[in-house]
Amino acid sequence: AQKITQTQPGMFVQEKEAVTLDCTYDTSDQSYGLFWYKQPSSGEMIFLIYQGSYDEQNATEGRYSLNFQKARKSANLVISASQLGDSAMYFCAMREGGGHYGQNFVFGPGTRLSVLP
Amino acid sequence: GAVVSQHPSRVICKSGTSVKIECRSLDFQATTMFWYRQFPKKSLMLMATSNEGSKATYEQGVEKDKFLINHASLTLSTLTVTSAHPEDSSFYICSARGGVYGYTFGSGTRLTVV
């Protein structure tokens, strides 16, 4: 079974509007971390945001926020005020297990976001 | 913050030759590094886990003789694609255990075998 599910292979959003990229995960660990990365066409993986399983507040980093619903095992990324430069692949990832590194690091299949002018 | 440098960013090689890709942690010691392969429009696939001073652990289905990994120091891991063939063309990316959230990625290497 997939550990990370991203059900939207592709998404379109109008410039300046907000967009939500879905991510659900599957783990039996109590301690884990959730990540979102952006991968532009250049290929580099750009870290966007992190949410720890014990964090009670949703993580926010500038225009990025993570809508963490633990009971639903959901960690959606919300991008506010989309910009043309936000067009890229977005990956949800999970670090399983406790501690700073956990035992395992898995990626979802990704969502390609296209921002329309 | 933690930085991982990966070189080269792009390489074109002839079929049958070997190519070495380097992954360096610049401002922290990384006892464990990871190598991923990414096919076009696909997610990252873990190839192997590299531990300093010991043999790498390869994921199932990854040919260890084809993809040689060496982690001889706390800041450097190398991936050598031996006797490269066109089907080895791909995007390879490394990550290191380190940084605020535990994992830091290199910028990737696009390998084209002609």
GROMACS .gro file of C-alpha atoms in nm:
model
  231
    1ALA     CA    1   0.000   0.000   0.000
    2GLN     CA    2   0.120   0.350  -0.076
    3LYS     CA    3   0.240   0.541   0.224
    4ILE     CA    4   0.176   0.880   0.064
    5THR     CA    5  -0.111   0.953  -0.171
    6GLN     CA    6  -0.143   1.262  -0.382
    7THR     CA    7  -0.464   1.224  -0.579
    8GLN     CA    8  -0.413   1.521  -0.810
    9PRO     CA    9  -0.161   1.444  -1.083
   10GLY     CA   10  -0.212   1.793  -1.225
   11MET     CA   11  -0.368   2.115  -1.104
   12PHE     CA   12  -0.432   2.454  -1.261
   13VAL     CA   13  -0.477   2.778  -1.073
   14GLN     CA   14  -0.521   3.136  -1.181
   15GLU     CA   15  -0.246   3.375  -1.083
   16LYS     CA   16  -0.312   3.547  -0.748
   17GLU     CA   17  -0.562   3.285  -0.638
   18ALA     CA   18  -0.512   3.027  -0.365
   19VAL     CA   19  -0.471   2.656  -0.435
   20THR     CA   20  -0.477   2.344  -0.219
   21LEU     CA   21  -0.268   2.040  -0.302
   22ASP     CA   22  -0.390   1.723  -0.138
   23CYS     CA   23  -0.182   1.472   0.055
   24THR     CA   24  -0.289   1.177   0.265
   25TYR     CA   25  -0.051   0.945   0.441
   26ASP     CA   26  -0.051   0.609   0.607
   27THR     CA   27   0.156   0.523   0.910
   28SER     CA   28   0.113   0.341   1.237
   29ASP     CA   29   0.388   0.544   1.404
   30GLN     CA   30   0.291   0.804   1.661
   31SER     CA   31   0.595   1.015   1.583
   32TYR     CA   32   0.648   1.125   1.225
   33GLY     CA   33   0.714   1.432   1.017
   34LEU     CA   34   0.546   1.560   0.704
   35PHE     CA   35   0.718   1.765   0.437
   36TRP     CA   36   0.632   1.945   0.119
   37TYR     CA   37   0.889   2.001  -0.151
   38LYS     CA   38   0.875   2.200  -0.473
   39GLN     CA   39   1.062   2.073  -0.777
   40PRO     CA   40   1.087   2.320  -1.066
   41SER     CA   41   1.195   2.212  -1.411
   42SER     CA   42   1.559   2.256  -1.307
   43GLY     CA   43   1.515   1.948  -1.087
   44GLU     CA   44   1.630   2.069  -0.748
   45MET     CA   45   1.415   1.978  -0.450
   46ILE     CA   46   1.318   2.292  -0.265
   47PHE     CA   47   1.198   2.245   0.092
   48LEU     CA   48   0.876   2.439   0.155
   49ILE     CA   49   0.726   2.343   0.487
   50TYR     CA   50   0.737   2.089   0.769
   51GLN     CA   51   0.479   1.961   1.015
   52GLY     CA   52   0.563   1.737   1.308
   53SER     CA   53   0.304   1.486   1.420
   54TYR     CA   54   0.296   1.637   1.767
   55ASP     CA   55   0.269   1.995   1.647
   56GLU     CA   56  -0.070   2.128   1.745
   57GLN     CA   57  -0.059   2.432   1.524
   58ASN     CA   58  -0.064   2.412   1.146
   59ALA     CA   59   0.273   2.505   1.000
   60THR     CA   60   0.303   2.823   0.797
   61GLU     CA   61   0.591   2.961   0.591
   62GLY     CA   62   0.512   3.280   0.408
   63ARG     CA   63   0.255   3.200   0.137
   64TYR     CA   64   0.263   2.831   0.226
   65SER     CA   65   0.055   2.672   0.496
   66LEU     CA   66  -0.003   2.310   0.581
   67ASN     CA   67  -0.355   2.204   0.671
   68PHE     CA   68  -0.280   1.918   0.910
   69GLN     CA   69  -0.572   1.695   1.002
   70LYS     CA   70  -0.419   1.419   1.207
   71ALA     CA   71  -0.730   1.207   1.253
   72ARG     CA   72  -0.783   1.202   0.878
   73LYS     CA   73  -0.410   1.154   0.813
   74SER     CA   74  -0.419   1.447   0.582
   75ALA     CA   75  -0.153   1.713   0.523
   76ASN     CA   76  -0.268   1.941   0.246
   77LEU     CA   77  -0.052   2.225   0.121
   78VAL     CA   78  -0.219   2.559   0.070
   79ILE     CA   79  -0.049   2.819  -0.148
   80SER     CA   80  -0.200   3.161  -0.119
   81ALA     CA   81  -0.176   3.431  -0.387
   82SER     CA   82  -0.029   3.201  -0.653
   83GLN     CA   83   0.252   3.334  -0.867
   84LEU     CA   84   0.372   3.223  -1.210
   85GLY     CA   85   0.691   3.103  -1.047
   86ASP     CA   86   0.491   2.855  -0.840
   87SER     CA   87   0.445   2.637  -1.150
   88ALA     CA   88   0.632   2.317  -1.063
   89MET     CA   89   0.598   1.963  -0.931
   90TYR     CA   90   0.506   1.942  -0.565
   91PHE     CA   91   0.588   1.639  -0.354
   92CYS     CA   92   0.448   1.545  -0.018
   93ALA     CA   93   0.685   1.334   0.190
   94MET     CA   94   0.688   1.166   0.527
   95ARG     CA   95   0.962   1.080   0.773
   96GLU     CA   96   0.845   0.781   0.971
   97GLY     CA   97   0.962   0.694   1.315
   98GLY     CA   98   1.075   0.907   1.603
   99GLY     CA   99   1.385   1.111   1.653
  100HIS     CA  100   1.539   1.371   1.428
  101TYR     CA  101   1.585   1.130   1.138
  102GLY     CA  102   1.326   0.861   1.188
  103GLN     CA  103   1.362   0.526   1.021
  104ASN     CA  104   1.222   0.593   0.679
  105PHE     CA  105   1.162   0.877   0.434
  106VAL     CA  106   0.902   0.832   0.162
  107PHE     CA  107   0.770   1.050  -0.118
  108GLY     CA  108   0.430   1.078  -0.274
  109PRO     CA  109   0.382   1.060  -0.653
  110GLY     CA  110   0.366   1.436  -0.688
  111THR     CA  111   0.125   1.697  -0.824
  112ARG     CA  112   0.212   1.920  -1.117
  113LEU     CA  113   0.085   2.271  -1.054
  114SER     CA  114   0.042   2.512  -1.340
  115VAL     CA  115  -0.028   2.877  -1.264
  116LEU     CA  116  -0.216   3.057  -1.540
  117PRO     CA  117  -0.162   3.427  -1.610
  118GLY     CA  118   2.158   2.628   0.728
  119ALA     CA  119   2.256   2.284   0.603
  120VAL     CA  120   2.371   2.275   0.242
  121VAL     CA  121   2.432   1.975   0.019
  122SER     CA  122   2.626   2.029  -0.299
  123GLN     CA  123   2.586   1.784  -0.587
  124HIS     CA  124   2.809   1.778  -0.896
  125PRO     CA  125   2.788   1.773  -1.185
  126SER     CA  126   2.443   1.918  -1.246
  127ARG     CA  127   2.437   1.779  -1.599
  128VAL     CA  128   2.651   1.521  -1.771
  129ILE     CA  129   2.644   1.359  -2.112
  130CYS     CA  130   2.849   1.047  -2.161
  131LYS     CA  131   2.901   0.783  -2.424
  132SER     CA  132   2.752   0.441  -2.384
  133GLY     CA  133   2.994   0.206  -2.209
  134THR     CA  134   3.175   0.470  -2.009
  135SER     CA  135   3.147   0.536  -1.635
  136VAL     CA  136   3.023   0.852  -1.470
  137LYS     CA  137   3.084   0.969  -1.114
  138ILE     CA  138   2.842   1.194  -0.928
  139GLU     CA  139   2.947   1.363  -0.606
  140CYS     CA  140   2.733   1.464  -0.312
  141ARG     CA  141   2.894   1.684  -0.045
  142SER     CA  142   2.758   1.816   0.279
  143LEU     CA  143   2.917   2.161   0.302
  144ASP     CA  144   2.854   2.273   0.656
  145PHE     CA  145   2.768   1.960   0.847
  146GLN     CA  146   2.881   1.604   0.883
  147ALA     CA  147   2.659   1.349   0.719
  148THR     CA  148   2.712   0.995   0.835
  149THR     CA  149   2.422   0.883   0.620
  150MET     CA  150   2.339   0.989   0.266
  151PHE     CA  151   2.076   0.867   0.025
  152TRP     CA  152   2.071   0.831  -0.351
  153TYR     CA  153   1.750   0.862  -0.549
  154ARG     CA  154   1.665   0.817  -0.912
  155GLN     CA  155   1.382   1.002  -1.077
  156PHE     CA  156   1.226   0.914  -1.411
  157PRO     CA  157   1.047   1.186  -1.609
  158LYS     CA  158   0.723   1.296  -1.447
  159LYS     CA  159   0.766   1.041  -1.170
  160SER     CA  160   0.848   1.057  -0.804
  161LEU     CA  161   1.184   0.993  -0.644
  162MET     CA  162   1.284   0.629  -0.610
  163LEU     CA  163   1.530   0.544  -0.335
  164MET     CA  164   1.824   0.352  -0.481
  165ALA     CA  165   2.052   0.310  -0.183
  166THR     CA  166   2.150   0.429   0.160
  167SER     CA  167   2.513   0.523   0.202
  168ASN     CA  168   2.678   0.507   0.543
  169GLU     CA  169   3.020   0.654   0.607
  170GLY     CA  170   3.283   0.389   0.636
  171SER     CA  171   3.064   0.095   0.546
  172LYS     CA  172   2.901  -0.066   0.247
  173ALA     CA  173   2.592   0.093   0.103
  174THR     CA  174   2.253  -0.068   0.143
  175TYR     CA  175   2.077  -0.106  -0.190
  176GLU     CA  176   1.704  -0.120  -0.246
  177GLN     CA  177   1.556  -0.425  -0.408
  178GLY     CA  178   1.605  -0.430  -0.782
  179VAL     CA  179   1.899  -0.187  -0.786
  180GLU     CA  180   2.215  -0.338  -0.932
  181LYS     CA  181   2.497  -0.274  -0.690
  182ASP     CA  182   2.761  -0.351  -0.954
  183LYS     CA  183   2.607  -0.099  -1.189
  184PHE     CA  184   2.563   0.176  -0.932
  185LEU     CA  185   2.872   0.190  -0.713
  186ILE     CA  186   2.842   0.398  -0.399
  187ASN     CA  187   3.132   0.514  -0.190
  188HIS     CA  188   3.101   0.713   0.132
  189ALA     CA  189   3.463   0.749   0.236
  190SER     CA  190   3.431   1.062   0.448
  191LEU     CA  191   3.175   1.234   0.666
  192THR     CA  192   3.108   1.494   0.400
  193LEU     CA  193   3.127   1.308   0.070
  194SER     CA  194   2.936   1.029  -0.097
  195THR     CA  195   2.983   0.935  -0.461
  196LEU     CA  196   2.765   0.742  -0.703
  197THR     CA  197   2.941   0.589  -1.002
  198VAL     CA  198   2.729   0.464  -1.288
  199THR     CA  199   2.947   0.198  -1.447
  200SER     CA  200   2.933   0.098  -1.811
  201ALA     CA  201   2.648   0.339  -1.863
  202HIS     CA  202   2.379   0.263  -2.119
  203PRO     CA  203   2.099   0.483  -2.256
  204GLU     CA  204   1.851   0.326  -2.014
  205ASP     CA  205   2.059   0.468  -1.727
  206SER     CA  206   1.973   0.817  -1.845
  207SER     CA  207   1.781   0.976  -1.563
  208PHE     CA  208   1.782   1.240  -1.293
  209TYR     CA  209   1.983   1.139  -0.987
  210ILE     CA  210   1.953   1.325  -0.659
  211CYS     CA  211   2.118   1.278  -0.325
  212SER     CA  212   2.016   1.374   0.024
  213ALA     CA  213   2.200   1.379   0.353
  214ARG     CA  214   2.087   1.331   0.707
  215GLY     CA  215   2.132   1.672   0.857
  216GLY     CA  216   1.973   2.010   0.883
  217VAL     CA  217   1.688   2.142   1.087
  218TYR     CA  218   1.432   1.881   0.983
  219GLY     CA  219   1.670   1.596   0.935
  220TYR     CA  220   1.712   1.572   0.559
  221THR     CA  221   1.877   1.804   0.308
  222PHE     CA  222   1.875   1.747  -0.068
  223GLY     CA  223   2.132   1.815  -0.333
  224SER     CA  224   2.034   1.991  -0.651
  225GLY     CA  225   2.044   1.677  -0.866
  226THR     CA  226   2.233   1.548  -1.168
  227ARG     CA  227   2.077   1.497  -1.508
  228LEU     CA  228   2.258   1.209  -1.678
  229THR     CA  229   2.223   1.152  -2.049
  230VAL     CA  230   2.390   0.849  -2.202
  231VAL     CA  231   2.429   0.862  -2.579
   0.00000   0.00000   0.00000
